[in-house]
Coordinates of C-alpha atoms and ligand atoms in Angstrom, one line a residue:
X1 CA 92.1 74.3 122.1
X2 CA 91.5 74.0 125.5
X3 CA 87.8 75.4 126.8
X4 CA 88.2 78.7 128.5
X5 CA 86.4 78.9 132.0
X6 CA 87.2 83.0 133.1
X7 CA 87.6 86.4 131.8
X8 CA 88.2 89.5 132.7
X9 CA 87.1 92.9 131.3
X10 CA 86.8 96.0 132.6
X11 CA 84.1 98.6 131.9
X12 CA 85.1 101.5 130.4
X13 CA 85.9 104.6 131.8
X14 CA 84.4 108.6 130.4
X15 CA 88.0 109.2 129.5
X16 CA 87.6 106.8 126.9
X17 CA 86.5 109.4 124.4
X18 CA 89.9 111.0 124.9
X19 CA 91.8 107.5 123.6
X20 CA 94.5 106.6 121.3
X21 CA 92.9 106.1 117.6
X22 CA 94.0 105.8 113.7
X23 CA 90.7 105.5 113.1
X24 CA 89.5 108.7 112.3
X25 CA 85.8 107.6 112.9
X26 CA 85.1 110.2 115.2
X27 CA 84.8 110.2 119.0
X28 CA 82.9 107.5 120.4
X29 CA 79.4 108.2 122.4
X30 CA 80.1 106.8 125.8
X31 CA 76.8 105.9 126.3
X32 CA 76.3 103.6 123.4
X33 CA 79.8 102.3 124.3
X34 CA 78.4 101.1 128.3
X35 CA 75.7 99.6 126.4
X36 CA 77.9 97.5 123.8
X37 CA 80.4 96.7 126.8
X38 CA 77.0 95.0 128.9
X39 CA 76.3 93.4 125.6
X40 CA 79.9 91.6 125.3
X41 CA 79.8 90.6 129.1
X42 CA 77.0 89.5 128.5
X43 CA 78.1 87.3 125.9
X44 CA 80.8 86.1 127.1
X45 CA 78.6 84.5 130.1
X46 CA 76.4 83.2 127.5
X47 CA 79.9 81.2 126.1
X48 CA 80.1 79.8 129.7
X49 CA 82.7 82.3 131.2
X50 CA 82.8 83.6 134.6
X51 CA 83.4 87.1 133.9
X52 CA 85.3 89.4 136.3
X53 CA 84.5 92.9 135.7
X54 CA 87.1 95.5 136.7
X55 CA 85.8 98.8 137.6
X56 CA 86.2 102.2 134.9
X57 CA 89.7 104.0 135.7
X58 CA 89.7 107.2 134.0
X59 CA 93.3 107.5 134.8
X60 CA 93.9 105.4 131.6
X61 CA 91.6 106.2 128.9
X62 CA 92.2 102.9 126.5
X63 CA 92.0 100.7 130.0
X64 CA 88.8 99.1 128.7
X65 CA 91.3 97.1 126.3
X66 CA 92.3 95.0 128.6
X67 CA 93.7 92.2 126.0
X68 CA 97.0 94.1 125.6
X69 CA 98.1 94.3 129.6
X70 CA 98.8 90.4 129.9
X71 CA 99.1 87.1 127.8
X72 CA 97.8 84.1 129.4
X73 CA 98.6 81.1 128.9
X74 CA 97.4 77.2 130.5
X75 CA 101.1 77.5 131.4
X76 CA 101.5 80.4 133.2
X77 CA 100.7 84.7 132.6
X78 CA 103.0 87.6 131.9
X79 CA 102.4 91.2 132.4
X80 CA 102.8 93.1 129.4
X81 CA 105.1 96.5 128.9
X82 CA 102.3 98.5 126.6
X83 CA 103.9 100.1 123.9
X84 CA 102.2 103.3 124.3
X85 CA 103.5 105.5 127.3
X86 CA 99.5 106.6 128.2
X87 CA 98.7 103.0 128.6
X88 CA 101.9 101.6 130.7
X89 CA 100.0 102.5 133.9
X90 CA 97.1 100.2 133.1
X91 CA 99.3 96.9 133.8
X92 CA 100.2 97.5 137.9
X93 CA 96.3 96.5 138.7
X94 CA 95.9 93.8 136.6
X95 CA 99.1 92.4 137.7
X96 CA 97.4 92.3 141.4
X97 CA 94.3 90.8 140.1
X98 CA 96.2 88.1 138.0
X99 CA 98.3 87.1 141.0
X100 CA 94.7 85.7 142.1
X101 CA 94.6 83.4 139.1
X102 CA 98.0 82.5 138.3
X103 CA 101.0 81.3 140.7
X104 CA 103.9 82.4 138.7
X105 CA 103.3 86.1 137.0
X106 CA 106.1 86.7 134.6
X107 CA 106.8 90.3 133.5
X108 CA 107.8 92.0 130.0
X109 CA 110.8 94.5 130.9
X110 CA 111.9 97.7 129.3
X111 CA 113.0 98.7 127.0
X112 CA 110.9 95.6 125.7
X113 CA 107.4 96.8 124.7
X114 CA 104.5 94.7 123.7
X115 CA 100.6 94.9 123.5
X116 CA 99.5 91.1 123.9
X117 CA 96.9 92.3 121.0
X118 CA 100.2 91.5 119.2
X119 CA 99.9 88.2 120.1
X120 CA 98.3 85.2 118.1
X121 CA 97.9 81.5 119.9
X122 CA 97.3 79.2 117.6
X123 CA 97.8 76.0 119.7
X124 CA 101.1 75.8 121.1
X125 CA 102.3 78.2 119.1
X126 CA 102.7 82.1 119.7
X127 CA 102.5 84.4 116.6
X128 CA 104.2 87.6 118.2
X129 CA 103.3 90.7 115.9
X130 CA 106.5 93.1 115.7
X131 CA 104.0 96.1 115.5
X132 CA 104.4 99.9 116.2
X133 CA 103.4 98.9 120.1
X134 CA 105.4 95.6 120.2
X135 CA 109.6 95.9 119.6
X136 CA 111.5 93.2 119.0
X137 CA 113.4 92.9 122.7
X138 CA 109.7 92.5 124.2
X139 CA 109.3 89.8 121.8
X140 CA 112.5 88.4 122.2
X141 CA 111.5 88.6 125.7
X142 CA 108.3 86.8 125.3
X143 CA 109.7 84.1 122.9
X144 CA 112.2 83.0 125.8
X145 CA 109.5 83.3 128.5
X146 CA 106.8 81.3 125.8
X147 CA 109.8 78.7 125.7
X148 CA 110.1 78.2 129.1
X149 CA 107.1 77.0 129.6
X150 CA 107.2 74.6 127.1
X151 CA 105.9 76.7 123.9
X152 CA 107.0 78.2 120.5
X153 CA 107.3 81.2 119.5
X154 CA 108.0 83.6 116.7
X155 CA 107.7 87.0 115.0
X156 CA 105.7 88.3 112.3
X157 CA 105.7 91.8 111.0
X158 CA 102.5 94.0 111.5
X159 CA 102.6 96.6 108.5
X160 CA 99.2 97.7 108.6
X161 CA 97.0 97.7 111.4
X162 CA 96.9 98.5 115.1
X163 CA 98.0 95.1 116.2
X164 CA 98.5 91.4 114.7
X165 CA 95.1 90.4 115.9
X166 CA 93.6 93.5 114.2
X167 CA 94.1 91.3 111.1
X168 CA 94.0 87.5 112.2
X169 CA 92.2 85.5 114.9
X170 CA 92.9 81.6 115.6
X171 CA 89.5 79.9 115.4
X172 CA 90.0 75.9 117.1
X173 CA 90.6 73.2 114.4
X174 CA 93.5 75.1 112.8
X175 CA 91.7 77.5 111.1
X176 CA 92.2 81.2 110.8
X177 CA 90.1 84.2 109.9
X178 CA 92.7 86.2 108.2
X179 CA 92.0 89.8 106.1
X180 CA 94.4 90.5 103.0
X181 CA 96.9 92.5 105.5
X182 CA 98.4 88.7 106.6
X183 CA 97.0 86.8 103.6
X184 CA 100.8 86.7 102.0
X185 CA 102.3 85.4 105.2
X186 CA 103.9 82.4 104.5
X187 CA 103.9 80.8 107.9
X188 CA 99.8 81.2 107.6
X189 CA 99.5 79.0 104.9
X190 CA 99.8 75.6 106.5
X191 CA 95.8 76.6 108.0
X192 CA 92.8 76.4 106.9
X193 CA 92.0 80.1 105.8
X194 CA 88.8 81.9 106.2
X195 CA 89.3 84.6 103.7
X196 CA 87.9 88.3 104.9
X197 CA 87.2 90.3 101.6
X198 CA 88.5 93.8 101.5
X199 CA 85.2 95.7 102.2
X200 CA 85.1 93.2 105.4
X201 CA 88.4 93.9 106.6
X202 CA 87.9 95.1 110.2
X203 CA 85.9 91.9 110.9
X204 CA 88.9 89.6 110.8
X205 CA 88.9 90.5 114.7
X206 CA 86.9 88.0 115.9
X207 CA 87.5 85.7 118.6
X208 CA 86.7 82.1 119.4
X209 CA 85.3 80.8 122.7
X210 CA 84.4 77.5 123.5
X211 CA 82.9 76.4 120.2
X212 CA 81.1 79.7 119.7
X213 CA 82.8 82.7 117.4
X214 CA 81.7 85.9 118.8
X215 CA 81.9 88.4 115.4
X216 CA 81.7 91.9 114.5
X217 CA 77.9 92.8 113.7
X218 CA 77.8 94.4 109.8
X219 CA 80.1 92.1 108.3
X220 CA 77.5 89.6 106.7
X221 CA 80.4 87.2 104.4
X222 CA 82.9 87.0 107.0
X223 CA 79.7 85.6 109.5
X224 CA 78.7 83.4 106.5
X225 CA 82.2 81.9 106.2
X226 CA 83.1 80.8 109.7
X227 CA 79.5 79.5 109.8
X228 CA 80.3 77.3 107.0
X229 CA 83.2 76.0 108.3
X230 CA 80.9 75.0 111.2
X231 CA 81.5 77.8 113.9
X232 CA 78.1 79.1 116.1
X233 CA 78.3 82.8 115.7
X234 CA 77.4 85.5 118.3
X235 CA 77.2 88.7 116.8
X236 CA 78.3 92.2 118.6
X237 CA 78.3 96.1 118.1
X238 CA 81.6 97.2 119.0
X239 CA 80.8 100.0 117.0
X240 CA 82.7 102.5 119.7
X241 CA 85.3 100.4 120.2
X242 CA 86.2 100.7 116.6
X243 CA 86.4 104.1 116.9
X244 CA 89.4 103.7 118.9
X245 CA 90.8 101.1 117.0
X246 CA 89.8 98.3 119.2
X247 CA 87.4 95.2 118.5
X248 CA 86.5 91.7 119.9
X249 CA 89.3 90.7 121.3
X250 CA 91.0 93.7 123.2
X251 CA 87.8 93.7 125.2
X252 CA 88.8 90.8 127.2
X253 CA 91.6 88.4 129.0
X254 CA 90.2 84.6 128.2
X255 CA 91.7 82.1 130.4
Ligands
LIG301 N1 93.0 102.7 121.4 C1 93.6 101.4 121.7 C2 95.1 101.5 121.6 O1 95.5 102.4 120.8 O2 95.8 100.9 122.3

Protein backbone atom coordinates (compact mmCIF):
# COMPACT_ATOMS: atom_id res chain seq x y z
CA UNK A 1 0.00 0.00 0.00
CA UNK A 2 1.01 3.29 -0.55
CA UNK A 3 3.05 5.06 2.63
CA UNK A 4 0.74 7.48 4.37
CA UNK A 5 2.40 11.06 4.92
CA UNK A 6 -0.77 13.02 7.07
CA UNK A 7 -3.45 12.60 9.46
CA UNK A 8 -5.77 14.17 11.13
CA UNK A 9 -7.41 13.69 14.64
CA UNK A 10 -9.09 15.68 16.70
CA UNK A 11 -8.86 15.87 20.57
CA UNK A 12 -11.69 14.99 22.26
CA UNK A 13 -14.15 17.10 23.68
CA UNK A 14 -15.77 16.82 27.82
CA UNK A 15 -19.01 15.84 26.01
CA UNK A 16 -17.38 12.78 25.17
CA UNK A 17 -18.60 11.08 28.36
CA UNK A 18 -22.13 11.74 27.04
CA UNK A 19 -21.41 9.50 23.63
CA UNK A 20 -23.04 6.83 21.71
CA UNK A 21 -22.02 3.24 23.26
CA UNK A 22 -23.06 -0.63 23.07
CA UNK A 23 -20.45 -1.12 25.21
CA UNK A 24 -21.77 -1.01 28.43
CA UNK A 25 -18.18 -0.50 30.04
CA UNK A 26 -19.13 2.44 31.80
CA UNK A 27 -18.48 6.07 31.16
CA UNK A 28 -15.17 6.92 30.25
CA UNK A 29 -12.67 9.26 32.62
CA UNK A 30 -11.95 12.14 30.41
CA UNK A 31 -8.83 12.65 31.86
CA UNK A 32 -7.31 9.29 31.17
CA UNK A 33 -8.95 9.65 27.78
CA UNK A 34 -6.65 13.34 26.89
CA UNK A 35 -3.91 11.32 28.01
CA UNK A 36 -4.48 8.15 25.64
CA UNK A 37 -5.41 10.64 22.79
CA UNK A 38 -1.59 12.51 23.33
CA UNK A 39 -0.34 8.99 23.42
CA UNK A 40 -1.91 7.99 19.83
CA UNK A 41 -0.67 11.42 18.31
CA UNK A 42 2.04 10.84 19.48
CA UNK A 43 2.34 7.67 17.73
CA UNK A 44 1.26 8.38 14.82
CA UNK A 45 4.30 11.02 14.58
CA UNK A 46 6.44 8.34 15.60
CA UNK A 47 5.07 6.30 12.17
CA UNK A 48 6.20 9.45 10.23
CA UNK A 49 2.86 11.33 9.99
CA UNK A 50 2.27 14.95 10.02
CA UNK A 51 -0.53 15.06 12.32
CA UNK A 52 -3.16 17.77 12.22
CA UNK A 53 -4.96 18.18 15.35
CA UNK A 54 -8.49 19.54 15.34
CA UNK A 55 -9.56 21.32 18.31
CA UNK A 56 -12.44 19.45 21.06
CA UNK A 57 -16.18 20.45 19.85
CA UNK A 58 -18.45 19.66 22.49
CA UNK A 59 -21.25 20.20 20.18
CA UNK A 60 -20.66 16.65 19.01
CA UNK A 61 -19.81 14.27 21.65
CA UNK A 62 -18.34 11.16 19.48
CA UNK A 63 -16.38 14.00 17.26
CA UNK A 64 -13.02 12.53 18.48
CA UNK A 65 -13.83 9.62 15.93
CA UNK A 66 -13.01 11.27 13.28
CA UNK A 67 -12.53 8.03 10.88
CA UNK A 68 -16.29 7.91 10.15
CA UNK A 69 -16.73 11.74 8.66
CA UNK A 70 -14.67 11.01 5.35
CA UNK A 71 -12.90 8.17 3.26
CA UNK A 72 -9.79 9.05 1.62
CA UNK A 73 -8.51 7.81 -0.93
CA UNK A 74 -4.93 8.47 -3.26
CA UNK A 75 -7.72 9.24 -5.77
CA UNK A 76 -9.70 11.65 -4.30
CA UNK A 77 -11.97 12.18 -0.58
CA UNK A 78 -15.70 12.01 0.16
CA UNK A 79 -17.60 13.39 3.02
CA UNK A 80 -19.47 10.90 4.71
CA UNK A 81 -23.52 11.14 5.76
CA UNK A 82 -22.94 9.54 9.55
CA UNK A 83 -25.47 7.18 10.25
CA UNK A 84 -26.27 8.54 13.57
CA UNK A 85 -28.35 11.91 13.64
CA UNK A 86 -26.04 13.22 16.83
CA UNK A 87 -23.01 12.82 14.67
CA UNK A 88 -24.21 14.32 11.09
CA UNK A 89 -23.02 17.79 12.33
CA UNK A 90 -19.47 16.63 12.77
CA UNK A 91 -18.83 16.29 8.83
CA UNK A 92 -19.39 20.39 7.76
CA UNK A 93 -15.81 21.22 9.43
CA UNK A 94 -13.92 18.47 8.26
CA UNK A 95 -15.27 19.06 4.87
CA UNK A 96 -13.53 22.69 5.17
CA UNK A 97 -10.41 21.29 6.37
CA UNK A 98 -10.28 18.46 3.72
CA UNK A 99 -10.85 21.05 0.88
CA UNK A 100 -7.10 21.97 2.07
CA UNK A 101 -5.87 18.49 1.05
CA UNK A 102 -7.85 17.27 -1.61
CA UNK A 103 -9.09 19.13 -5.03
CA UNK A 104 -12.13 17.25 -5.67
CA UNK A 105 -14.39 16.54 -2.28
CA UNK A 106 -17.15 14.23 -3.19
CA UNK A 107 -20.11 13.97 -0.84
CA UNK A 108 -22.37 10.97 0.53
CA UNK A 109 -26.18 12.24 0.08
CA UNK A 110 -29.30 11.44 2.06
CA UNK A 111 -31.06 9.34 2.49
CA UNK A 112 -27.60 7.44 1.94
CA UNK A 113 -25.88 6.95 5.39
CA UNK A 114 -22.42 5.69 6.03
CA UNK A 115 -19.66 5.79 8.77
CA UNK A 116 -16.28 5.37 6.70
CA UNK A 117 -15.53 2.97 9.91
CA UNK A 118 -17.65 0.89 7.61
CA UNK A 119 -15.24 0.92 5.23
CA UNK A 120 -12.20 -1.61 4.57
CA UNK A 121 -9.30 -0.78 1.86
CA UNK A 122 -7.62 -3.49 1.09
CA UNK A 123 -5.61 -2.25 -2.01
CA UNK A 124 -7.78 -1.20 -4.64
CA UNK A 125 -10.47 -2.57 -3.30
CA UNK A 126 -13.27 -1.05 -0.89
CA UNK A 127 -15.03 -3.51 1.53
CA UNK A 128 -18.22 -1.30 2.33
CA UNK A 129 -19.78 -2.74 5.70
CA UNK A 130 -23.78 -2.59 5.34
CA UNK A 131 -23.93 -1.82 9.19
CA UNK A 132 -26.67 -0.33 11.46
CA UNK A 133 -24.81 3.27 10.54
CA UNK A 134 -24.08 2.50 6.85
CA UNK A 135 -27.54 1.70 4.45
CA UNK A 136 -27.26 0.40 1.33
CA UNK A 137 -28.01 3.72 -0.88
CA UNK A 138 -24.82 5.31 0.86
CA UNK A 139 -23.00 2.35 -0.23
CA UNK A 140 -24.48 2.20 -3.49
CA UNK A 141 -23.42 5.74 -3.40
CA UNK A 142 -19.85 5.14 -2.51
CA UNK A 143 -19.50 2.01 -4.80
CA UNK A 144 -20.29 4.47 -7.94
CA UNK A 145 -18.09 7.32 -6.53
CA UNK A 146 -15.08 4.38 -5.56
CA UNK A 147 -15.69 3.42 -9.35
CA UNK A 148 -15.19 6.60 -10.65
CA UNK A 149 -12.08 7.01 -9.66
CA UNK A 150 -10.90 3.95 -10.87
CA UNK A 151 -11.66 1.51 -7.76
CA UNK A 152 -13.89 -1.53 -6.73
CA UNK A 153 -16.18 -1.82 -4.55
CA UNK A 154 -18.57 -3.98 -2.72
CA UNK A 155 -20.77 -4.77 0.30
CA UNK A 156 -20.44 -6.96 3.17
CA UNK A 157 -22.94 -7.39 5.95
CA UNK A 158 -21.92 -6.20 9.55
CA UNK A 159 -24.09 -8.43 12.01
CA UNK A 160 -22.19 -7.90 15.01
CA UNK A 161 -20.20 -5.03 15.86
CA UNK A 162 -20.29 -1.27 15.66
CA UNK A 163 -18.75 -1.07 12.29
CA UNK A 164 -16.86 -3.41 9.65
CA UNK A 165 -13.51 -2.32 10.90
CA UNK A 166 -14.66 -3.13 14.47
CA UNK A 167 -13.96 -6.67 13.27
CA UNK A 168 -11.19 -6.52 10.38
CA UNK A 169 -8.21 -4.33 9.56
CA UNK A 170 -6.12 -4.59 6.13
CA UNK A 171 -2.49 -4.95 7.24
CA UNK A 172 -0.05 -4.34 3.64
CA UNK A 173 0.95 -7.61 1.86
CA UNK A 174 -2.64 -8.88 1.67
CA UNK A 175 -3.04 -9.86 5.00
CA UNK A 176 -5.94 -9.28 7.37
CA UNK A 177 -6.39 -9.28 11.07
CA UNK A 178 -9.93 -10.60 11.19
CA UNK A 179 -11.99 -11.74 14.73
CA UNK A 180 -14.58 -14.70 14.25
CA UNK A 181 -17.41 -12.00 13.48
CA UNK A 182 -15.95 -11.88 9.56
CA UNK A 183 -14.03 -15.24 9.83
CA UNK A 184 -16.97 -17.00 7.57
CA UNK A 185 -16.90 -14.28 4.91
CA UNK A 186 -16.18 -15.85 1.87
CA UNK A 187 -14.76 -12.92 -0.01
CA UNK A 188 -11.98 -12.82 3.04
CA UNK A 189 -10.61 -15.97 2.28
CA UNK A 190 -8.47 -15.31 -0.71
CA UNK A 191 -5.94 -13.29 2.33
CA UNK A 192 -3.69 -14.25 4.44
CA UNK A 193 -5.62 -14.40 7.86
CA UNK A 194 -4.42 -13.37 11.15
CA UNK A 195 -6.87 -15.16 13.31
CA UNK A 196 -8.07 -13.04 16.59
CA UNK A 197 -9.24 -15.67 19.21
CA UNK A 198 -12.50 -14.98 20.86
CA UNK A 199 -11.21 -13.74 24.24
CA UNK A 200 -9.09 -11.14 21.85
CA UNK A 201 -11.91 -10.05 19.86
CA UNK A 202 -11.85 -6.22 20.28
CA UNK A 203 -8.23 -6.18 19.22
CA UNK A 204 -8.98 -7.02 15.54
CA UNK A 205 -9.15 -3.07 15.38
CA UNK A 206 -5.82 -2.42 14.62
CA UNK A 207 -4.44 -0.38 12.03
CA UNK A 208 -1.40 -0.37 9.78
CA UNK A 209 0.84 2.55 9.07
CA UNK A 210 3.76 2.60 7.12
CA UNK A 211 5.29 -0.79 8.07
CA UNK A 212 4.36 -0.36 11.70
CA UNK A 213 0.84 -1.97 13.21
CA UNK A 214 -0.25 0.22 15.95
CA UNK A 215 -2.40 -2.43 18.34
CA UNK A 216 -4.69 -2.45 21.23
CA UNK A 217 -2.52 -2.82 24.51
CA UNK A 218 -3.90 -6.22 26.60
CA UNK A 219 -4.36 -8.38 23.72
CA UNK A 220 -0.91 -10.36 24.03
CA UNK A 221 -1.86 -13.27 20.90
CA UNK A 222 -3.20 -10.97 18.52
CA UNK A 223 0.35 -8.76 19.07
CA UNK A 224 2.19 -12.10 18.91
CA UNK A 225 0.52 -12.97 15.50
CA UNK A 226 1.06 -9.87 13.36
CA UNK A 227 4.55 -9.93 14.76
CA UNK A 228 5.07 -13.18 13.31
CA UNK A 229 3.94 -12.37 10.17
CA UNK A 230 6.59 -9.69 10.38
CA UNK A 231 4.64 -6.42 11.33
CA UNK A 232 6.65 -3.77 14.05
CA UNK A 233 3.99 -3.35 16.64
CA UNK A 234 3.13 -0.05 18.60
CA UNK A 235 1.06 -0.70 21.40
CA UNK A 236 -1.84 1.75 22.77
CA UNK A 237 -4.49 2.27 25.65
CA UNK A 238 -7.55 3.14 24.08
CA UNK A 239 -9.05 1.91 27.01
CA UNK A 240 -11.79 5.12 26.97
CA UNK A 241 -12.27 4.89 23.61
CA UNK A 242 -13.52 1.45 24.02
CA UNK A 243 -15.91 2.50 26.20
CA UNK A 244 -17.62 4.15 23.52
CA UNK A 245 -17.22 1.60 21.14
CA UNK A 246 -14.44 3.09 19.35
CA UNK A 247 -10.66 1.87 18.86
CA UNK A 248 -7.46 2.44 16.63
CA UNK A 249 -8.71 3.32 13.78
CA UNK A 250 -11.72 5.84 14.38
CA UNK A 251 -9.14 7.90 16.04
CA UNK A 252 -7.78 9.11 12.90
CA UNK A 253 -8.02 10.12 8.92
CA UNK A 254 -4.69 8.56 7.29
CA UNK A 255 -3.86 9.97 4.07
N1 LIG B 1 -19.35 6.14 19.86
C1 LIG B 1 -18.98 6.10 18.51
C2 LIG B 1 -20.15 5.91 17.65
O1 LIG B 1 -21.11 5.31 18.09
O2 LIG B 1 -20.18 6.35 16.52
Amino acid sequence: MKKYSHAIVRIPCREMIHGLTTANLGKPDYDKALVQHQAYSDALKRCGLEVLVLNPDNRYPDSTFVEDTALLTTRGAIITNPGAPSRKGEIDEMQTVLGQYFKDVKKIQAPGTLDAGDVLMAESHFYIGLSSRTNFEGAKQLIQILTQLGFSASTIPVHEGLHLKSGVAYLNHHYLVINSDFLAEPRFQQYSLIKVINQENYAANCLWINDYVLVVSGFPKTKEAIEKAGFETVELDVSEFRKLDGGLSCLSLRF
